[in-house]
CSV table of N, CA and C in Angstrom, one decimal:
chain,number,residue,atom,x,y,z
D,30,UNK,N,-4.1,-12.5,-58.1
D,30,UNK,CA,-3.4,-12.8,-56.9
D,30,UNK,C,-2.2,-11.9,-56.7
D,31,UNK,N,-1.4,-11.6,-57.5
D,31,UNK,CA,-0.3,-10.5,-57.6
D,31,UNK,C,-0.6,-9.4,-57.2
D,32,UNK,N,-1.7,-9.0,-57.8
D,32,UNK,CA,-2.5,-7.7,-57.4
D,32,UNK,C,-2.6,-7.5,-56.2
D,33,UNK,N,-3.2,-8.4,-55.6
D,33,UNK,CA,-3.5,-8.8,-54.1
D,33,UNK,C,-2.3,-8.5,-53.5
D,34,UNK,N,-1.5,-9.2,-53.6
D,34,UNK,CA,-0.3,-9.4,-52.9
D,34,UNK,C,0.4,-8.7,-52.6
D,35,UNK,N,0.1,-7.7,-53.6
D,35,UNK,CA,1.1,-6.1,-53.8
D,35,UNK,C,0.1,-4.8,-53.0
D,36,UNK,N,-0.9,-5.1,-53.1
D,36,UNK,CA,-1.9,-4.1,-52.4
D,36,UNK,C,-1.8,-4.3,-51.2
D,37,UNK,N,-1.5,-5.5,-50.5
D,37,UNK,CA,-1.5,-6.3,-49.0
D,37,UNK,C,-0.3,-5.7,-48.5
D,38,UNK,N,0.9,-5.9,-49.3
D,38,UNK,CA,2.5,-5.4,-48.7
D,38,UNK,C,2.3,-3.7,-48.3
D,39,UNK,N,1.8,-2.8,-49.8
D,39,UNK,CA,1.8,-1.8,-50.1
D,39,UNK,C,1.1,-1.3,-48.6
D,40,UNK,N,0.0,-1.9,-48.0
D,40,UNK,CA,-1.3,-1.2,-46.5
D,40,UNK,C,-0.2,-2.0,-45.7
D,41,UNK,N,0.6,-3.0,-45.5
D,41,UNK,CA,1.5,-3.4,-44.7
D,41,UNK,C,2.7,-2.6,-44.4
D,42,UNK,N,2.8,-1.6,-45.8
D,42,UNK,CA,4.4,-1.2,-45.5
D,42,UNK,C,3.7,0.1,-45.1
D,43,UNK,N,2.5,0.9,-44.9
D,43,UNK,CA,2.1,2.3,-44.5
D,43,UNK,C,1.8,2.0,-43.3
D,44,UNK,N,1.9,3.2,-42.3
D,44,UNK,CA,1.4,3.4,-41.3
D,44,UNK,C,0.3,3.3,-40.3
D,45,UNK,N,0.2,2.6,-39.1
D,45,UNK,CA,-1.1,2.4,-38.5
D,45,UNK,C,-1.6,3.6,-38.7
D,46,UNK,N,-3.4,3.8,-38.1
D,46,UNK,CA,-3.5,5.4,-37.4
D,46,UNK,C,-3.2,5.9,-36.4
D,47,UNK,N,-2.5,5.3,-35.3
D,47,UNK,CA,-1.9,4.9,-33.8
D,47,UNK,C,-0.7,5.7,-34.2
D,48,UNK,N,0.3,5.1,-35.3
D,48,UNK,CA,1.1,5.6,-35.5
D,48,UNK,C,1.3,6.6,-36.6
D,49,UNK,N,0.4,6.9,-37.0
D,49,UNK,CA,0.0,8.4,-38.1
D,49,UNK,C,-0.2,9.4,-36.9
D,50,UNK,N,-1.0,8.8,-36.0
D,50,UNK,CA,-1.6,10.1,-35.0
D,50,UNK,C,-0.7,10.7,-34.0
D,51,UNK,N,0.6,9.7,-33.5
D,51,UNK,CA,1.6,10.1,-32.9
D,51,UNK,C,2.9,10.7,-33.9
D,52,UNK,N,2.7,10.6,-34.8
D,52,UNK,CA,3.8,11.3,-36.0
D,52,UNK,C,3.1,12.6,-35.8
D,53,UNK,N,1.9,12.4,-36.5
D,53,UNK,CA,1.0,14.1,-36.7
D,53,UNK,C,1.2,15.1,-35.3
D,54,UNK,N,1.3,14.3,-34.2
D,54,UNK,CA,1.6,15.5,-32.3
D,54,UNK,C,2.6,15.9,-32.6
D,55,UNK,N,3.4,15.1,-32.7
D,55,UNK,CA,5.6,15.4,-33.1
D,55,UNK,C,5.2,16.6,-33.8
D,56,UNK,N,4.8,16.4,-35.4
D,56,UNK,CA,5.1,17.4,-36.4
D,56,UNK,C,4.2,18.7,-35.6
D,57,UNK,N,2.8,18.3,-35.3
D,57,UNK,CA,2.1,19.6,-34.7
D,57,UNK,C,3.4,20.2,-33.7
D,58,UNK,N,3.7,19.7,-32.8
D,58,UNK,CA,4.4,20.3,-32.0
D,58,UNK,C,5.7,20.6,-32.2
D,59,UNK,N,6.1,20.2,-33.1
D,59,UNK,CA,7.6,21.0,-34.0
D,59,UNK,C,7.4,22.2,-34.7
D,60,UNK,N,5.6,22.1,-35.5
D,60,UNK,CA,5.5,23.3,-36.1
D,60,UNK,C,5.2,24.3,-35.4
D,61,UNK,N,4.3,24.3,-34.0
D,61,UNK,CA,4.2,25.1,-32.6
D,61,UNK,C,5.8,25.9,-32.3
D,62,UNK,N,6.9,25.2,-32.2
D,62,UNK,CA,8.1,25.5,-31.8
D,62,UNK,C,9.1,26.3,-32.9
D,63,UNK,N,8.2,26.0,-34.5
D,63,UNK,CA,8.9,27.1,-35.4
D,63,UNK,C,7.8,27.9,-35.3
D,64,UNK,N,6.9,28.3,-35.1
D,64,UNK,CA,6.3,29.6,-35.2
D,64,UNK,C,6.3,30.4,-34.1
D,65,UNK,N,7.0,29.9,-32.9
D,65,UNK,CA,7.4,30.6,-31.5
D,65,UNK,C,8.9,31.2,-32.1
D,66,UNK,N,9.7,30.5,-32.8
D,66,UNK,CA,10.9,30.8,-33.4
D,66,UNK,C,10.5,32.3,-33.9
D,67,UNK,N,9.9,31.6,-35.1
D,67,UNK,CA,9.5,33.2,-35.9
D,67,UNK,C,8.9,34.4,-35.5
D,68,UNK,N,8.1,34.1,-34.1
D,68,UNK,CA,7.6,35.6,-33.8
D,68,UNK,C,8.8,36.0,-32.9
D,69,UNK,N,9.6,34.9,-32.4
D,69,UNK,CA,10.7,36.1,-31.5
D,69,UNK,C,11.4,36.3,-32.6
D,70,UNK,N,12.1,36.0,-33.6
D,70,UNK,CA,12.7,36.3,-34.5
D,70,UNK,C,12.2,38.0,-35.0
D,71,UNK,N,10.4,37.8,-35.2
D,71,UNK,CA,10.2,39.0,-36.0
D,71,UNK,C,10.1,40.2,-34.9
D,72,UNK,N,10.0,40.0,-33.7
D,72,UNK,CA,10.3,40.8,-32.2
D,72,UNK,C,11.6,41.2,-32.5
D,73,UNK,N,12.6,41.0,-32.8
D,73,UNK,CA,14.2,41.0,-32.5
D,73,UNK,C,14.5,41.8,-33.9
D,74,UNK,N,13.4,42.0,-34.9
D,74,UNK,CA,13.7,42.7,-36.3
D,74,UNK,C,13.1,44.0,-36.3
D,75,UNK,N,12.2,44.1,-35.3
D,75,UNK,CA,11.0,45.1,-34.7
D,75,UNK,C,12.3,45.7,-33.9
D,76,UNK,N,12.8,45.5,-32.7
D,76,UNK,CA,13.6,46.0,-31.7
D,76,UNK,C,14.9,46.8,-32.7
D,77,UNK,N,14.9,46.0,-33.3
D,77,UNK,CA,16.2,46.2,-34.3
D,77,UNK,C,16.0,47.7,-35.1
D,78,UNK,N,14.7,47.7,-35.7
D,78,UNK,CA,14.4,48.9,-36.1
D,78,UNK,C,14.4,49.9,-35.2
D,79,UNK,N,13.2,49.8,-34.2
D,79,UNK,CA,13.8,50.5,-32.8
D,79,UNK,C,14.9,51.4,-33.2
D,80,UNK,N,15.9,50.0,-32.7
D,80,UNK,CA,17.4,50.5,-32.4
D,80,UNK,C,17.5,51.8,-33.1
D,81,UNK,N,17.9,51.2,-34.4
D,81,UNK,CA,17.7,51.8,-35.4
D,81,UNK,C,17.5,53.7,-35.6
D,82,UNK,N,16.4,53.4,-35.5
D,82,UNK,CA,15.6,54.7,-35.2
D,82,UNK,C,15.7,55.6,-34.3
D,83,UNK,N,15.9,55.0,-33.2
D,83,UNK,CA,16.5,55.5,-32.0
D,83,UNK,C,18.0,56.3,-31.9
D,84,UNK,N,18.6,55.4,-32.5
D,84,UNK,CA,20.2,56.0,-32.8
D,84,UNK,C,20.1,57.2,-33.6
D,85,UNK,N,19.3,57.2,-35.0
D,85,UNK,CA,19.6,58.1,-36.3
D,85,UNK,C,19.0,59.4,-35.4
D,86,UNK,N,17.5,59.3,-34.0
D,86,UNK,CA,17.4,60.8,-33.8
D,86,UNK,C,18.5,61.2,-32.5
D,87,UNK,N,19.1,60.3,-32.5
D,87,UNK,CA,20.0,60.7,-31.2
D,87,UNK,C,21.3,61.3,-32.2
D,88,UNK,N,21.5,60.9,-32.9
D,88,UNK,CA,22.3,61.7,-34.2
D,88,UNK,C,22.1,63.1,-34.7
D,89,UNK,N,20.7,63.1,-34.7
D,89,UNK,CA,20.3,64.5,-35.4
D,89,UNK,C,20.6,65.3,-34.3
D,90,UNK,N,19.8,65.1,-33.0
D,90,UNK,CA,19.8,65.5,-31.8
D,90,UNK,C,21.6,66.4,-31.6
D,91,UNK,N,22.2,65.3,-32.2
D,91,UNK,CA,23.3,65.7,-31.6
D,91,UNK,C,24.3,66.5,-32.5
D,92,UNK,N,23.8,66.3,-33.6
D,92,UNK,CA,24.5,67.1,-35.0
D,92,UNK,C,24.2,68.6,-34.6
D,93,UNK,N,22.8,68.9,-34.4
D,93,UNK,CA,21.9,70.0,-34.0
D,93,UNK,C,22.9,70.8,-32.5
D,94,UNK,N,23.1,69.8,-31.8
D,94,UNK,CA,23.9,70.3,-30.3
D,94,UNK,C,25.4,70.5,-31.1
D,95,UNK,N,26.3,69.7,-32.1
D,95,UNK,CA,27.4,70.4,-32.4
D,95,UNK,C,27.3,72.2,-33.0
D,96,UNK,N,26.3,71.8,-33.7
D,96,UNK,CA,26.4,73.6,-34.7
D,96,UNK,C,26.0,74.2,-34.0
D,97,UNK,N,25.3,74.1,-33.0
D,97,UNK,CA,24.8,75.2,-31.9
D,97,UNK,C,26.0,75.7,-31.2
D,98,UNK,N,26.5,74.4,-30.6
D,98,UNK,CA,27.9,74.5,-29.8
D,98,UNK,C,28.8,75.8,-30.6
D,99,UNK,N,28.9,75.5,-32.2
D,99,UNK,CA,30.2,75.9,-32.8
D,99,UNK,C,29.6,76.9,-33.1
D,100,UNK,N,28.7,77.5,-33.7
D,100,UNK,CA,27.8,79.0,-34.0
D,100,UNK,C,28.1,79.9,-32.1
D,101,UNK,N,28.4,78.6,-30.9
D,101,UNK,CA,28.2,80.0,-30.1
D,101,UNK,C,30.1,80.4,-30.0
D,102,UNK,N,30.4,79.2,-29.9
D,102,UNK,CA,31.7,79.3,-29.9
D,102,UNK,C,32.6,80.4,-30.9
D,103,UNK,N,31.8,80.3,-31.9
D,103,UNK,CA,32.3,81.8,-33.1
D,103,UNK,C,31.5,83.1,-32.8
D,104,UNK,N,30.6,82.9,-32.1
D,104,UNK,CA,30.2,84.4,-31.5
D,104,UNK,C,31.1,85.1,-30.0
D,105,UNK,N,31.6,83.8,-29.6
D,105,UNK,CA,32.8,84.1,-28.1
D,105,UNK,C,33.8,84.2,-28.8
D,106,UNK,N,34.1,83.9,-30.0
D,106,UNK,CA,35.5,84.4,-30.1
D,106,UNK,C,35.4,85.7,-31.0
D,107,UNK,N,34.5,86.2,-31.7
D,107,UNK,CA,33.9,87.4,-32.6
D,107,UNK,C,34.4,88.4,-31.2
D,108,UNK,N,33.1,88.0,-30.5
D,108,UNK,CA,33.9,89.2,-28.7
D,108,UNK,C,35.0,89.3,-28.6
D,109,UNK,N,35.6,88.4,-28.6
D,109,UNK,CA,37.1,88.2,-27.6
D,109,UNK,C,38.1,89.0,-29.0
D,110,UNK,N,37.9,88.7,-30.2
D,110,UNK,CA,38.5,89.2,-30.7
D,110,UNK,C,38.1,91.1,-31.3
D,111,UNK,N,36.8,91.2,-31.0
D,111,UNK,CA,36.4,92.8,-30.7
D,111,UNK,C,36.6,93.4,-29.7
D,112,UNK,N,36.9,92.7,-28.5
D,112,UNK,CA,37.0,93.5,-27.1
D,112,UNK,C,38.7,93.0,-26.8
D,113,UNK,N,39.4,92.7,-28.1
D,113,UNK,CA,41.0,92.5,-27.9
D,113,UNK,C,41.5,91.7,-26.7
D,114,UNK,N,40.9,91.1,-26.3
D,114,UNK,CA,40.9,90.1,-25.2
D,114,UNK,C,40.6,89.8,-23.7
D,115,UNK,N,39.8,91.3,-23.9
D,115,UNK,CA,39.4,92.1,-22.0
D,115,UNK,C,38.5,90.8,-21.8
D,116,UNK,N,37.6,89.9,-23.1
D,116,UNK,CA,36.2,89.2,-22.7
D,116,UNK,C,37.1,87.9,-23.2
D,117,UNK,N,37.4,87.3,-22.6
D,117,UNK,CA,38.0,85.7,-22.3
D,117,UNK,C,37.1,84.6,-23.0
D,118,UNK,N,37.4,83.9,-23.7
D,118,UNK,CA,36.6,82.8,-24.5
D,118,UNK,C,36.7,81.9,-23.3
D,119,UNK,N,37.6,81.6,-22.7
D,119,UNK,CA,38.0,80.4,-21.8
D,119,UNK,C,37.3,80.7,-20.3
D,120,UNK,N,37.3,82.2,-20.1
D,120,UNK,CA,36.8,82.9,-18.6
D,120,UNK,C,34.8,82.2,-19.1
D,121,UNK,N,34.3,82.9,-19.9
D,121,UNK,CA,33.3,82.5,-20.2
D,121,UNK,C,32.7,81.0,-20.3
D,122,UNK,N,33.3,80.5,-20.9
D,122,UNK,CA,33.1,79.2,-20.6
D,122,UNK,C,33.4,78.4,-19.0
D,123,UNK,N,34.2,79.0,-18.3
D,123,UNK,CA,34.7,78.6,-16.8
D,123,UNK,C,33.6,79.3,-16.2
D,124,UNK,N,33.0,80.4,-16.6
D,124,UNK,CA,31.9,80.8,-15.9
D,124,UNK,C,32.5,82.0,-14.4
D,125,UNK,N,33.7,82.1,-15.2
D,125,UNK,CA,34.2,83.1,-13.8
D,125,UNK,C,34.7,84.8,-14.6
D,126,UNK,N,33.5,84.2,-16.1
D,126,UNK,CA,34.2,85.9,-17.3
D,126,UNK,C,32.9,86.8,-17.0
D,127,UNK,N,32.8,87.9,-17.7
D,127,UNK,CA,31.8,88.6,-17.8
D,127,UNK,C,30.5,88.1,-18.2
D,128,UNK,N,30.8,87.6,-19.0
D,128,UNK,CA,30.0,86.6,-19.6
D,128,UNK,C,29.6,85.1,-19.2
D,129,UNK,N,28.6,84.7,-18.2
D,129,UNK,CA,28.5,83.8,-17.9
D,129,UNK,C,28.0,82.9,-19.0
D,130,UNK,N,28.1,81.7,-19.2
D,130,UNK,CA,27.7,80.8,-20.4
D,130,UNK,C,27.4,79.0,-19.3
D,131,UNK,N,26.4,79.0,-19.1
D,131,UNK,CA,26.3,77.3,-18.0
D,131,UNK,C,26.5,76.2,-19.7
D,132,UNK,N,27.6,75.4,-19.6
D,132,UNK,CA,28.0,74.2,-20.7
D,132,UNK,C,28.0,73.3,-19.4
D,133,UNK,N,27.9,71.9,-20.4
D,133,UNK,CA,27.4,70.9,-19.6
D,133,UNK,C,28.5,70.2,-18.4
D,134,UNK,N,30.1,71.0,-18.8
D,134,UNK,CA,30.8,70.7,-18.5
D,134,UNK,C,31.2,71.8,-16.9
D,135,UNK,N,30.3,72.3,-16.9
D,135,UNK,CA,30.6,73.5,-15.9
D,135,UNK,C,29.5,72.9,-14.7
D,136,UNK,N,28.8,72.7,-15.3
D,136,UNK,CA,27.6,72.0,-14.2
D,136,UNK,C,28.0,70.7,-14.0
D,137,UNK,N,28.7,70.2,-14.7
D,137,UNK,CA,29.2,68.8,-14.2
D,137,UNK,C,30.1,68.5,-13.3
D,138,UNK,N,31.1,69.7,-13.1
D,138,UNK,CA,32.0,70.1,-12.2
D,138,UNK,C,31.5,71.0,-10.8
D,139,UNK,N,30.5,71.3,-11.2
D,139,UNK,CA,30.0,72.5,-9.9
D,139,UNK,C,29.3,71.4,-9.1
D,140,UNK,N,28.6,70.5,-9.4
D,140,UNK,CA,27.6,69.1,-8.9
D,140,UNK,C,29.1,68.5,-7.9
D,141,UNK,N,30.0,67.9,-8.8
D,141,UNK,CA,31.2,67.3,-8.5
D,141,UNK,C,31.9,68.0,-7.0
D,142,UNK,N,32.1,69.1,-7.2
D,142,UNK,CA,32.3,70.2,-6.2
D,142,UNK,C,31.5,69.8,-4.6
D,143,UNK,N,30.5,69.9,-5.4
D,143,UNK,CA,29.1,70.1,-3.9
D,143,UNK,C,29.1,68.7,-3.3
D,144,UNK,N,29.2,67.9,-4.0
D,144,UNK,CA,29.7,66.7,-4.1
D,144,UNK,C,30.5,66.5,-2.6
D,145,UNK,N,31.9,66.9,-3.0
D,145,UNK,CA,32.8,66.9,-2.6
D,145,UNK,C,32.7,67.1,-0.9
D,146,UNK,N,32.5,68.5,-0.6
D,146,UNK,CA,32.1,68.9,0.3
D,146,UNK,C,30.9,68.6,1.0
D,147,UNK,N,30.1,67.5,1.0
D,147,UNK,CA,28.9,66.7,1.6
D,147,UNK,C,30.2,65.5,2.5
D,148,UNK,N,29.1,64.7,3.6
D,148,UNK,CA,29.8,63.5,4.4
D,148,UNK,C,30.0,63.1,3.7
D,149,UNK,N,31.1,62.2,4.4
D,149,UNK,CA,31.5,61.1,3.6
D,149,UNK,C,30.3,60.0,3.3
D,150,UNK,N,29.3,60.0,4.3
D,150,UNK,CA,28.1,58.9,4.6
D,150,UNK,C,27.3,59.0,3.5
D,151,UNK,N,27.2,60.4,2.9
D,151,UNK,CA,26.4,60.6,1.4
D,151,UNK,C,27.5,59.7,0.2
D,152,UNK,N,28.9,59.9,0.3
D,152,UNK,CA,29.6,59.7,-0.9
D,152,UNK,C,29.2,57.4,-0.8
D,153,UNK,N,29.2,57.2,0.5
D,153,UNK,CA,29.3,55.9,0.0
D,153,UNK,C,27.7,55.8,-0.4
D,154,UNK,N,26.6,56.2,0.1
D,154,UNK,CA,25.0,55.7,-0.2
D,154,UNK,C,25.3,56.0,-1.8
D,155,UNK,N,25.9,57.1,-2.4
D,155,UNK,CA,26.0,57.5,-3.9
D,155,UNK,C,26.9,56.8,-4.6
D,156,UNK,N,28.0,55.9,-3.9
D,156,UNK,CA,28.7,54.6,-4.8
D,156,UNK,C,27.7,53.7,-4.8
D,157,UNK,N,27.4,53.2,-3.5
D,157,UNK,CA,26.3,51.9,-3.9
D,157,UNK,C,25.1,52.1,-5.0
D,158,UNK,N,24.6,53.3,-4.9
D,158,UNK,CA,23.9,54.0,-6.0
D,158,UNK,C,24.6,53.4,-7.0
D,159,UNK,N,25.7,53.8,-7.4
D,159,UNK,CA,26.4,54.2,-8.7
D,159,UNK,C,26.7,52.4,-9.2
D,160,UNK,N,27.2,51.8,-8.3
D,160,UNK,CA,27.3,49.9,-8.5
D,160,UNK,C,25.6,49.3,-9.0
D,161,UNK,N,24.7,49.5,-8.3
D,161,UNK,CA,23.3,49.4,-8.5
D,161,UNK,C,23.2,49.7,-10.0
D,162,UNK,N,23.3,50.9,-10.4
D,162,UNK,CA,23.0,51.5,-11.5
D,162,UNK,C,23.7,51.1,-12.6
D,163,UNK,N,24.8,50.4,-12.6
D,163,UNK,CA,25.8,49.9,-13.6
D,163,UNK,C,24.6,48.1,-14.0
D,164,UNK,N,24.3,47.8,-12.8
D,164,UNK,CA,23.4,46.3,-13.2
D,164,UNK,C,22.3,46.6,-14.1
D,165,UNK,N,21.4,47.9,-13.4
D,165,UNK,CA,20.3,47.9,-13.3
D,165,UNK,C,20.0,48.9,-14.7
D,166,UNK,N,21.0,49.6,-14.8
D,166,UNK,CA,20.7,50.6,-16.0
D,166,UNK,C,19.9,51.8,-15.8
D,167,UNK,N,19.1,52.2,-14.7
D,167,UNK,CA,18.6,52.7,-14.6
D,167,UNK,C,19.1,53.8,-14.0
D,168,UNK,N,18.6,55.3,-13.9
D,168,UNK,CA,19.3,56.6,-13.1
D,168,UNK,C,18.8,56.5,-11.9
D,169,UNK,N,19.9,56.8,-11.2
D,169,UNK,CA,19.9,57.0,-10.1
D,169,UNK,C,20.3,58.4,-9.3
D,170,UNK,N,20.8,58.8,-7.9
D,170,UNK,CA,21.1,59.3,-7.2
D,170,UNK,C,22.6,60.1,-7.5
D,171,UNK,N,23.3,59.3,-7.8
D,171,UNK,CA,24.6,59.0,-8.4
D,171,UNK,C,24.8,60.1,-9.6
D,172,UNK,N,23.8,59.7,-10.0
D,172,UNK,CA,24.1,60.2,-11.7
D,172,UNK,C,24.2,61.7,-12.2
D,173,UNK,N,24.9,62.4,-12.1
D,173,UNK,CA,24.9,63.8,-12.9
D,173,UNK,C,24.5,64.6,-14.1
D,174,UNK,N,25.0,63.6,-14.8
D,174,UNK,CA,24.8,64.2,-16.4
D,174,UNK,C,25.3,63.2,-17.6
D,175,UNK,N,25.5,63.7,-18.7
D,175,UNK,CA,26.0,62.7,-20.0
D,175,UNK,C,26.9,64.2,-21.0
D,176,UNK,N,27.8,63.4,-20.6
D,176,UNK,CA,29.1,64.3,-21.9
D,176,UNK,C,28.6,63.5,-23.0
D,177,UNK,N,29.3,64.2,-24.1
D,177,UNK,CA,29.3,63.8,-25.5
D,177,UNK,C,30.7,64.3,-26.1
D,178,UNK,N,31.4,62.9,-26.2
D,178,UNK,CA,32.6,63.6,-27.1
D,178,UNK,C,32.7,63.7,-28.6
D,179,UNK,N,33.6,64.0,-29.1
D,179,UNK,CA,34.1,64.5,-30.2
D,179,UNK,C,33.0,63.7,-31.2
D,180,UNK,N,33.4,62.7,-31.2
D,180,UNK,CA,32.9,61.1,-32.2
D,180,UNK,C,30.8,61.5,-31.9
D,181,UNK,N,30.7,62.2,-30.8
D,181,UNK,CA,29.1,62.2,-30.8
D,181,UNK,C,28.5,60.7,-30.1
D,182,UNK,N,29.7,60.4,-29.1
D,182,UNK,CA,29.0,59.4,-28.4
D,182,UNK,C,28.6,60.0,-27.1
D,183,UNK,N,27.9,59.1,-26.3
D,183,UNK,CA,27.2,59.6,-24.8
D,183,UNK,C,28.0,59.0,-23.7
D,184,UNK,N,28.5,59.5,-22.6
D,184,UNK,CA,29.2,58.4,-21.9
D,184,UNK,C,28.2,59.4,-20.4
D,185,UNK,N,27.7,58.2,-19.5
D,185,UNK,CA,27.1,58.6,-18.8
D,185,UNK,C,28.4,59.0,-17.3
D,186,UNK,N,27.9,60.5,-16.4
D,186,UNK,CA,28.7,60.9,-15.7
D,186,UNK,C,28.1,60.4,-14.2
D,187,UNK,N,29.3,60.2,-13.1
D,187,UNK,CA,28.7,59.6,-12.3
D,187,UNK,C,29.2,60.9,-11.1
D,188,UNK,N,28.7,60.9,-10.0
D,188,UNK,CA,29.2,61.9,-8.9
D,188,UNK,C,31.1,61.5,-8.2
D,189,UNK,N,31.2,60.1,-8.2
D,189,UNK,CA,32.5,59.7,-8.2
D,189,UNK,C,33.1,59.2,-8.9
D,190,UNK,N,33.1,59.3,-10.0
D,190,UNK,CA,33.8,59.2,-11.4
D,190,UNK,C,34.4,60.3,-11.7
């Protein structure tokens, strides 16, 4: 009779299958909502690498653009210092020396220039441009070029900036 009694409580104190089967949807549908977790999680470790990778050749890219830069820069001053100063390091790079040299900073100003001298009806369609493209990220009309300072960062150049 004890036996009984204890086997009776024991199927009394467990779960209908009514309520086994609405516990098991919960848990199903909790474990649905960690493995939606985990693939955006492993998306966001993917992008990450991306990033990652993306940055290191924009690095090389740009390591490659410094020593070019400075190998030409020691060839304009080799001149300037064999032609005692008739061939201008500074004329050359302004693009007004014997030596014409287009740097990204000369074309960035000559754009800015031409710029200038257009209606005014172009300069606002090329701000709204330029507001547009700060949301949207994308190039536009507006856009001229990308300096790179010292540090080897990119700062994007705008026509009224």
């Amino acid at each position: 009779l004890k036996e009984t009694t204890k086997m009776t409580s024991d199927l009394l104190s467990e779960p209908l299958n009514e309520q086994l089967s609405s516990i098991l949807s919960k848990q199903e549908a909790h474990l649905r909502g960690l493995k939606d977790d985990l693939e955006d999680s492993r998306k966001l470790l993917i992008n990450e690498k991306k990033r990652k990778m993306c940055r290191k050749q924009i690095q090389t890219m740009a390591d490659h653009w410094w020593k070019r830069r400075r190998i030409c820069m020691d060839f304009l001053q080799m001149i300037e210092d064999a032609t005692e100063g008739s061939i201008s390091v500074k004329k050359c790079l302004t693009g007004s020396g014997p030596i014409e040299i287009e740097t990204e900073e000369t074309i960035i100003k000559e754009r800015k220039d031409t710029f200038k001298s257009q209606k005014s009806s172009l300069r606002h369609k090329y701000k709204q441009n330029r507001d547009q493209a700060k949301h949207d990220e994308e190039p536009t009309s507006s856009f001229i070029g990308v300096e790179m300072n010292r540090k080897g960062y990119l700062s994007r150049v705008y026509i009224d900036s």
